[in-house]
Short mmCIF file of C-alpha atoms in Angstrom, two decimals:
data_model
loop_
_atom_site.label_atom_id
_atom_site.label_comp_id
_atom_site.label_asym_id
_atom_site.label_seq_id
_atom_site.Cartn_x
_atom_site.Cartn_y
_atom_site.Cartn_z
CA MET A 1 -17.18 -19.72 -23.51
CA THR A 2 -15.85 -23.28 -23.23
CA PHE A 3 -15.06 -24.93 -19.91
CA ARG A 4 -13.34 -28.25 -19.37
CA THR A 5 -14.39 -30.30 -16.35
CA ILE A 6 -11.96 -32.56 -14.51
CA THR A 7 -13.30 -34.94 -11.86
CA GLY A 8 -10.54 -37.54 -11.52
CA PHE A 9 -7.31 -37.30 -9.52
CA SER A 10 -5.50 -39.41 -12.11
CA ASN A 11 -6.29 -37.06 -14.99
CA PRO A 12 -3.09 -36.21 -16.95
CA THR A 13 -3.78 -32.49 -16.62
CA VAL A 14 -3.89 -32.82 -12.83
CA LYS A 15 -0.54 -34.61 -12.90
CA TYR A 16 0.89 -31.91 -15.16
CA LEU A 17 -0.32 -29.10 -12.94
CA ARG A 18 1.01 -30.82 -9.82
CA SER A 19 4.42 -31.16 -11.45
CA LEU A 20 4.66 -27.38 -11.81
CA ARG A 21 5.21 -27.09 -8.07
CA GLU A 22 8.77 -28.27 -8.79
CA LYS A 23 11.32 -25.87 -10.26
CA LYS A 24 12.74 -28.32 -12.80
CA HIS A 25 9.30 -28.86 -14.34
CA ARG A 26 8.50 -25.14 -14.34
CA LYS A 27 11.79 -24.40 -16.10
CA ARG A 28 11.21 -27.13 -18.65
CA GLU A 29 7.73 -25.85 -19.47
CA GLY A 30 8.56 -22.14 -19.16
CA VAL A 31 5.62 -21.48 -16.85
CA PHE A 32 4.77 -20.90 -13.19
CA LEU A 33 1.78 -21.19 -10.87
CA ALA A 34 -0.10 -18.37 -9.15
CA GLU A 35 -2.92 -19.09 -6.73
CA GLY A 36 -5.78 -17.00 -5.40
CA LEU A 37 -8.39 -14.64 -6.76
CA ARG A 38 -6.62 -11.51 -5.56
CA LEU A 39 -3.32 -12.53 -7.13
CA LEU A 40 -4.90 -13.48 -10.45
CA THR A 41 -6.89 -10.26 -10.47
CA GLU A 42 -3.65 -8.31 -9.89
CA ALA A 43 -2.17 -10.19 -12.84
CA LEU A 44 -5.16 -9.32 -15.01
CA GLU A 45 -4.89 -5.64 -14.09
CA ALA A 46 -1.17 -5.76 -14.97
CA GLY A 47 -2.00 -7.20 -18.38
CA SER A 48 -1.00 -10.81 -17.68
CA LEU A 49 -3.38 -13.67 -18.38
CA PRO A 50 -2.94 -17.32 -17.41
CA ARG A 51 -2.58 -19.89 -20.14
CA ILE A 52 -4.63 -22.22 -17.96
CA LEU A 53 -7.23 -21.11 -15.41
CA VAL A 54 -8.37 -23.71 -12.86
CA MET A 55 -11.45 -23.02 -10.74
CA ALA A 56 -13.12 -24.89 -7.91
CA GLU A 57 -16.24 -22.83 -7.55
CA ALA A 58 -19.39 -21.97 -9.45
CA ARG A 59 -18.48 -19.91 -12.50
CA ASP A 60 -20.87 -17.09 -11.56
CA GLN A 61 -20.09 -16.93 -7.84
CA HIS A 62 -17.93 -13.82 -7.90
CA PRO A 63 -17.74 -10.98 -10.44
CA LEU A 64 -13.93 -11.04 -10.34
CA VAL A 65 -14.00 -14.72 -11.28
CA GLN A 66 -16.32 -13.84 -14.15
CA ALA A 67 -13.91 -11.13 -15.30
CA LEU A 68 -11.07 -13.65 -15.26
CA THR A 69 -12.96 -16.29 -17.20
CA ASP A 70 -14.12 -13.72 -19.75
CA ALA A 71 -10.57 -12.48 -20.31
CA VAL A 72 -9.02 -15.96 -20.51
CA SER A 73 -11.76 -17.15 -22.85
CA ALA A 74 -11.27 -14.14 -25.12
CA ALA A 75 -7.56 -14.98 -25.28
CA HIS A 76 -8.41 -18.62 -26.12
CA GLY A 77 -6.92 -19.89 -22.86
CA ASP A 78 -7.81 -23.18 -21.20
CA ILE A 79 -10.47 -22.94 -18.45
CA ILE A 80 -10.89 -25.91 -16.14
CA LEU A 81 -13.61 -26.55 -13.58
CA THR A 82 -12.77 -29.04 -10.87
CA SER A 83 -13.42 -29.90 -7.22
CA PRO A 84 -11.80 -28.30 -4.16
CA ASP A 85 -10.18 -31.67 -3.37
CA ILE A 86 -8.47 -31.84 -6.75
CA LEU A 87 -7.41 -28.20 -6.53
CA ALA A 88 -5.91 -29.00 -3.11
CA LYS A 89 -3.94 -31.84 -4.68
CA ILE A 90 -2.66 -29.52 -7.41
CA SER A 91 -1.68 -26.72 -5.02
CA GLY A 92 -0.38 -28.95 -2.25
CA LYS A 93 -2.44 -27.07 0.32
CA ASP A 94 -5.19 -28.40 2.57
CA ASN A 95 -7.18 -25.19 2.17
CA PRO A 96 -6.52 -24.06 -1.38
CA GLN A 97 -7.69 -20.82 -2.92
CA SER A 98 -10.65 -21.06 -5.30
CA VAL A 99 -8.67 -20.25 -8.45
CA LEU A 100 -5.24 -21.09 -9.79
CA GLY A 101 -3.45 -19.94 -12.93
CA VAL A 102 -0.57 -21.18 -15.07
CA PHE A 103 1.40 -18.22 -16.43
CA ALA A 104 4.25 -17.92 -18.92
CA ASP A 105 7.64 -17.20 -17.35
CA ARG A 106 8.42 -13.52 -16.89
CA ASP A 107 12.21 -13.82 -16.96
CA VAL A 108 14.01 -11.17 -18.98
CA THR A 109 17.70 -10.64 -19.81
CA LEU A 110 19.96 -7.82 -18.68
CA GLU A 111 20.23 -6.66 -22.28
CA ALA A 112 16.45 -6.32 -22.48
CA LEU A 113 16.31 -3.91 -19.53
CA ASP A 114 15.90 -0.19 -20.11
CA ARG A 115 17.81 1.25 -17.18
CA GLY A 116 16.33 4.64 -17.95
CA ALA A 117 12.82 3.34 -17.32
CA SER A 118 13.19 3.90 -13.59
CA SER A 119 15.48 5.73 -11.20
CA ILE A 120 15.48 2.81 -8.73
CA TRP A 121 16.52 -0.79 -9.37
CA LEU A 122 16.80 -3.56 -6.80
CA VAL A 123 19.58 -6.14 -6.90
CA GLY A 124 19.57 -9.18 -4.63
CA GLN A 125 22.58 -11.46 -4.15
CA ALA A 126 22.04 -15.09 -3.11
CA ILE A 127 18.62 -14.38 -1.58
CA ARG A 128 17.45 -17.77 -0.30
CA ASP A 129 14.12 -17.15 1.40
CA PRO A 130 11.07 -17.04 -0.92
CA GLY A 131 9.19 -14.82 1.53
CA ASN A 132 12.00 -12.28 1.48
CA LEU A 133 12.22 -12.40 -2.29
CA GLY A 134 8.48 -11.91 -2.71
CA THR A 135 8.52 -9.02 -0.25
CA ILE A 136 11.44 -7.40 -2.10
CA LEU A 137 9.40 -7.59 -5.31
CA ARG A 138 6.48 -5.99 -3.48
CA THR A 139 8.74 -3.19 -2.24
CA GLY A 140 9.99 -2.65 -5.78
CA ASP A 141 6.43 -2.23 -6.99
CA ALA A 142 5.66 0.18 -4.13
CA VAL A 143 8.58 2.51 -4.89
CA GLY A 144 8.23 2.31 -8.66
CA ALA A 145 11.42 0.35 -9.19
CA GLY A 146 12.22 -0.88 -12.67
CA GLY A 147 12.70 -4.42 -11.52
CA LEU A 148 14.70 -6.93 -9.52
CA ILE A 149 18.03 -8.35 -10.66
CA LEU A 150 18.86 -11.61 -8.88
CA LEU A 151 22.53 -12.52 -8.69
CA ASP A 152 24.09 -15.92 -8.13
CA GLN A 153 22.11 -18.75 -6.57
CA CYS A 154 18.88 -17.10 -5.45
CA VAL A 155 15.66 -18.88 -4.62
CA ASP A 156 13.34 -19.30 -7.60
CA PRO A 157 11.32 -16.05 -7.96
CA PHE A 158 8.56 -18.08 -9.61
CA SER A 159 8.10 -20.58 -6.80
CA VAL A 160 4.57 -20.68 -5.43
CA GLU A 161 5.79 -19.21 -2.12
CA ALA A 162 7.67 -16.30 -3.69
CA VAL A 163 4.82 -15.50 -6.07
CA ARG A 164 2.36 -15.50 -3.19
CA ALA A 165 4.60 -13.24 -1.06
CA SER A 166 4.94 -10.77 -3.93
CA MET A 167 1.21 -9.97 -3.69
CA GLY A 168 1.06 -9.48 -7.46
CA ALA A 169 4.36 -7.61 -7.87
CA VAL A 170 5.76 -10.55 -9.82
CA PHE A 171 3.52 -9.27 -12.63
CA THR A 172 4.62 -5.63 -12.44
CA GLN A 173 8.39 -5.95 -11.94
CA SER A 174 10.97 -7.02 -14.50
CA ILE A 175 12.91 -9.99 -13.14
CA VAL A 176 16.42 -10.90 -14.27
CA GLN A 177 18.53 -13.84 -13.08
CA ALA A 178 22.24 -13.44 -13.76
CA GLY A 179 25.71 -13.96 -12.36
CA TRP A 180 27.94 -11.26 -10.91
CA GLY A 181 30.29 -11.69 -13.86
CA GLU A 182 27.44 -10.79 -16.23
CA PHE A 183 25.89 -8.05 -14.13
CA LEU A 184 28.93 -5.86 -13.38
CA PRO A 185 30.06 -5.36 -17.02
CA TRP A 186 26.45 -4.66 -18.01
CA LEU A 187 26.08 -2.09 -15.22
CA ARG A 188 29.34 -0.33 -16.10
CA SER A 189 28.37 -0.14 -19.75
CA GLY A 190 25.91 2.66 -18.95
CA ASP A 191 24.67 4.98 -16.24
CA GLY A 192 24.02 3.61 -12.79
CA GLN A 193 25.21 4.08 -9.20
CA LEU A 194 25.78 0.79 -7.38
CA VAL A 195 24.97 1.11 -3.69
CA ALA A 196 25.54 -1.62 -1.11
CA THR A 197 24.33 -1.94 2.44
CA SER A 198 27.30 -3.00 4.53
CA LEU A 199 28.53 -3.41 8.08
CA GLN A 200 32.05 -2.51 6.90
CA THR A 201 31.46 1.23 6.67
CA ASP A 202 30.56 4.19 8.87
CA ILE A 203 28.70 6.10 6.13
CA ASP A 204 25.11 6.63 7.23
CA TYR A 205 22.57 5.70 4.57
CA GLN A 206 20.88 9.12 4.87
CA SER A 207 24.09 11.10 4.39
CA VAL A 208 24.59 10.09 0.75
CA GLN A 209 23.15 11.84 -2.30
CA TYR A 210 21.94 8.99 -4.47
CA GLU A 211 22.25 9.32 -8.22
CA ALA A 212 19.71 8.06 -10.73
CA PRO A 213 19.49 5.34 -11.69
CA THR A 214 20.37 3.85 -8.30
CA PHE A 215 21.01 0.11 -8.11
CA LEU A 216 20.50 -1.06 -4.52
CA LEU A 217 22.53 -4.20 -3.82
CA ILE A 218 21.30 -6.37 -0.95
CA GLY A 219 23.25 -9.42 0.19
CA ASN A 220 22.38 -12.87 1.40
CA GLU A 221 20.30 -13.07 4.59
CA ALA A 222 23.00 -14.86 6.57
CA GLN A 223 26.38 -13.93 5.07
CA GLY A 224 25.70 -10.52 3.56
CA LEU A 225 27.63 -9.48 0.45
CA PRO A 226 30.98 -10.99 -0.56
CA GLU A 227 33.86 -8.58 0.04
CA GLU A 228 34.80 -8.56 -3.63
CA TYR A 229 31.27 -7.44 -4.52
CA GLU A 230 31.31 -4.64 -1.97
CA ALA A 231 34.67 -3.47 -3.31
CA GLN A 232 33.11 -2.88 -6.74
CA CYS A 233 30.29 -0.68 -5.41
CA ASP A 234 30.25 3.08 -5.85
CA VAL A 235 28.96 3.64 -2.34
CA ARG A 236 28.68 1.48 0.77
CA VAL A 237 26.26 2.65 3.43
CA LYS A 238 25.14 1.51 6.84
CA ILE A 239 21.66 1.52 8.34
CA PRO A 240 22.03 2.42 12.04
CA MET A 241 21.34 -0.41 14.48
CA LEU A 242 20.72 0.93 17.98
CA GLY A 243 19.78 -2.33 19.66
CA LYS A 244 21.51 -5.68 20.03
CA ALA A 245 20.84 -6.88 16.48
CA ASP A 246 23.66 -6.17 14.02
CA SER A 247 21.58 -6.24 10.84
CA LEU A 248 18.08 -6.13 9.43
CA ASN A 249 16.15 -8.77 7.54
CA ALA A 250 17.10 -8.55 3.84
CA ALA A 251 13.61 -7.51 2.76
CA ILE A 252 13.36 -4.87 5.49
CA ALA A 253 16.79 -3.46 4.64
CA THR A 254 15.73 -3.24 0.99
CA ALA A 255 12.58 -1.33 1.93
CA VAL A 256 14.47 1.12 4.16
CA MET A 257 17.00 1.85 1.43
CA ALA A 258 14.46 2.04 -1.39
CA TYR A 259 12.32 4.55 0.46
CA GLU A 260 15.33 6.69 1.34
CA VAL A 261 16.21 6.88 -2.37
CA LEU A 262 12.58 7.57 -3.27
CA ASN A 263 12.24 10.29 -0.62
CA GLN A 264 15.38 12.04 -1.88
CA GLN A 265 13.92 12.06 -5.36
CA ARG A 266 10.59 13.38 -4.11
CA ARG A 267 12.32 16.26 -2.33
#
């Protein structure tokens, strides 16, 4: 097993890794960063290995670290040992995790999706908060969704913040980024019920019989869905709001809807 040691802040590899915190550099290189032993272990269990593994701890300190290094070494990946200070500079955090990985992008196309692979699919429109996006991915994993289709100008699903919030679901869920003009013709070319959460309806979300595969469309955190998008949906439903708030957080609304669909299927 071969390790590479980096001790200088000005090392070109450090500069390269730091650059991957920015979307334009990630897109150019076709990679993204994931930080933390738990997250990298989740990736390993999902069959994803980092191209580069960076560690700031003794190589035999934790058995999970040993499992990671063994797997990356067997795949001829790059393993780097460095100091906590340099890892902090790479991650941009004062208290960085002990391991960090560089992974190949997991973007797929609509055409590559097998809509029959799952009875639940999540669709987010103009989701802007990385925490919400990561949580939506996590919900998708929890309910066995086939993946997450991101429409229009969503936050980067491979940002460090979104990856962290996904708690490993970024490695288990298919992720597609597309425009509405691409998505709707693709959806209508096969089976699929498009369901929107909306304030412009009186249909209770528990009163509908959802059909598989169900595509749950969740709108932007602030504006909700455009009217023209809602008009193209097969069903529009409303989650009851009994207090003063008129809507739920996008990630929470997704979870409520996804579990309603799942519970109908389980019954």
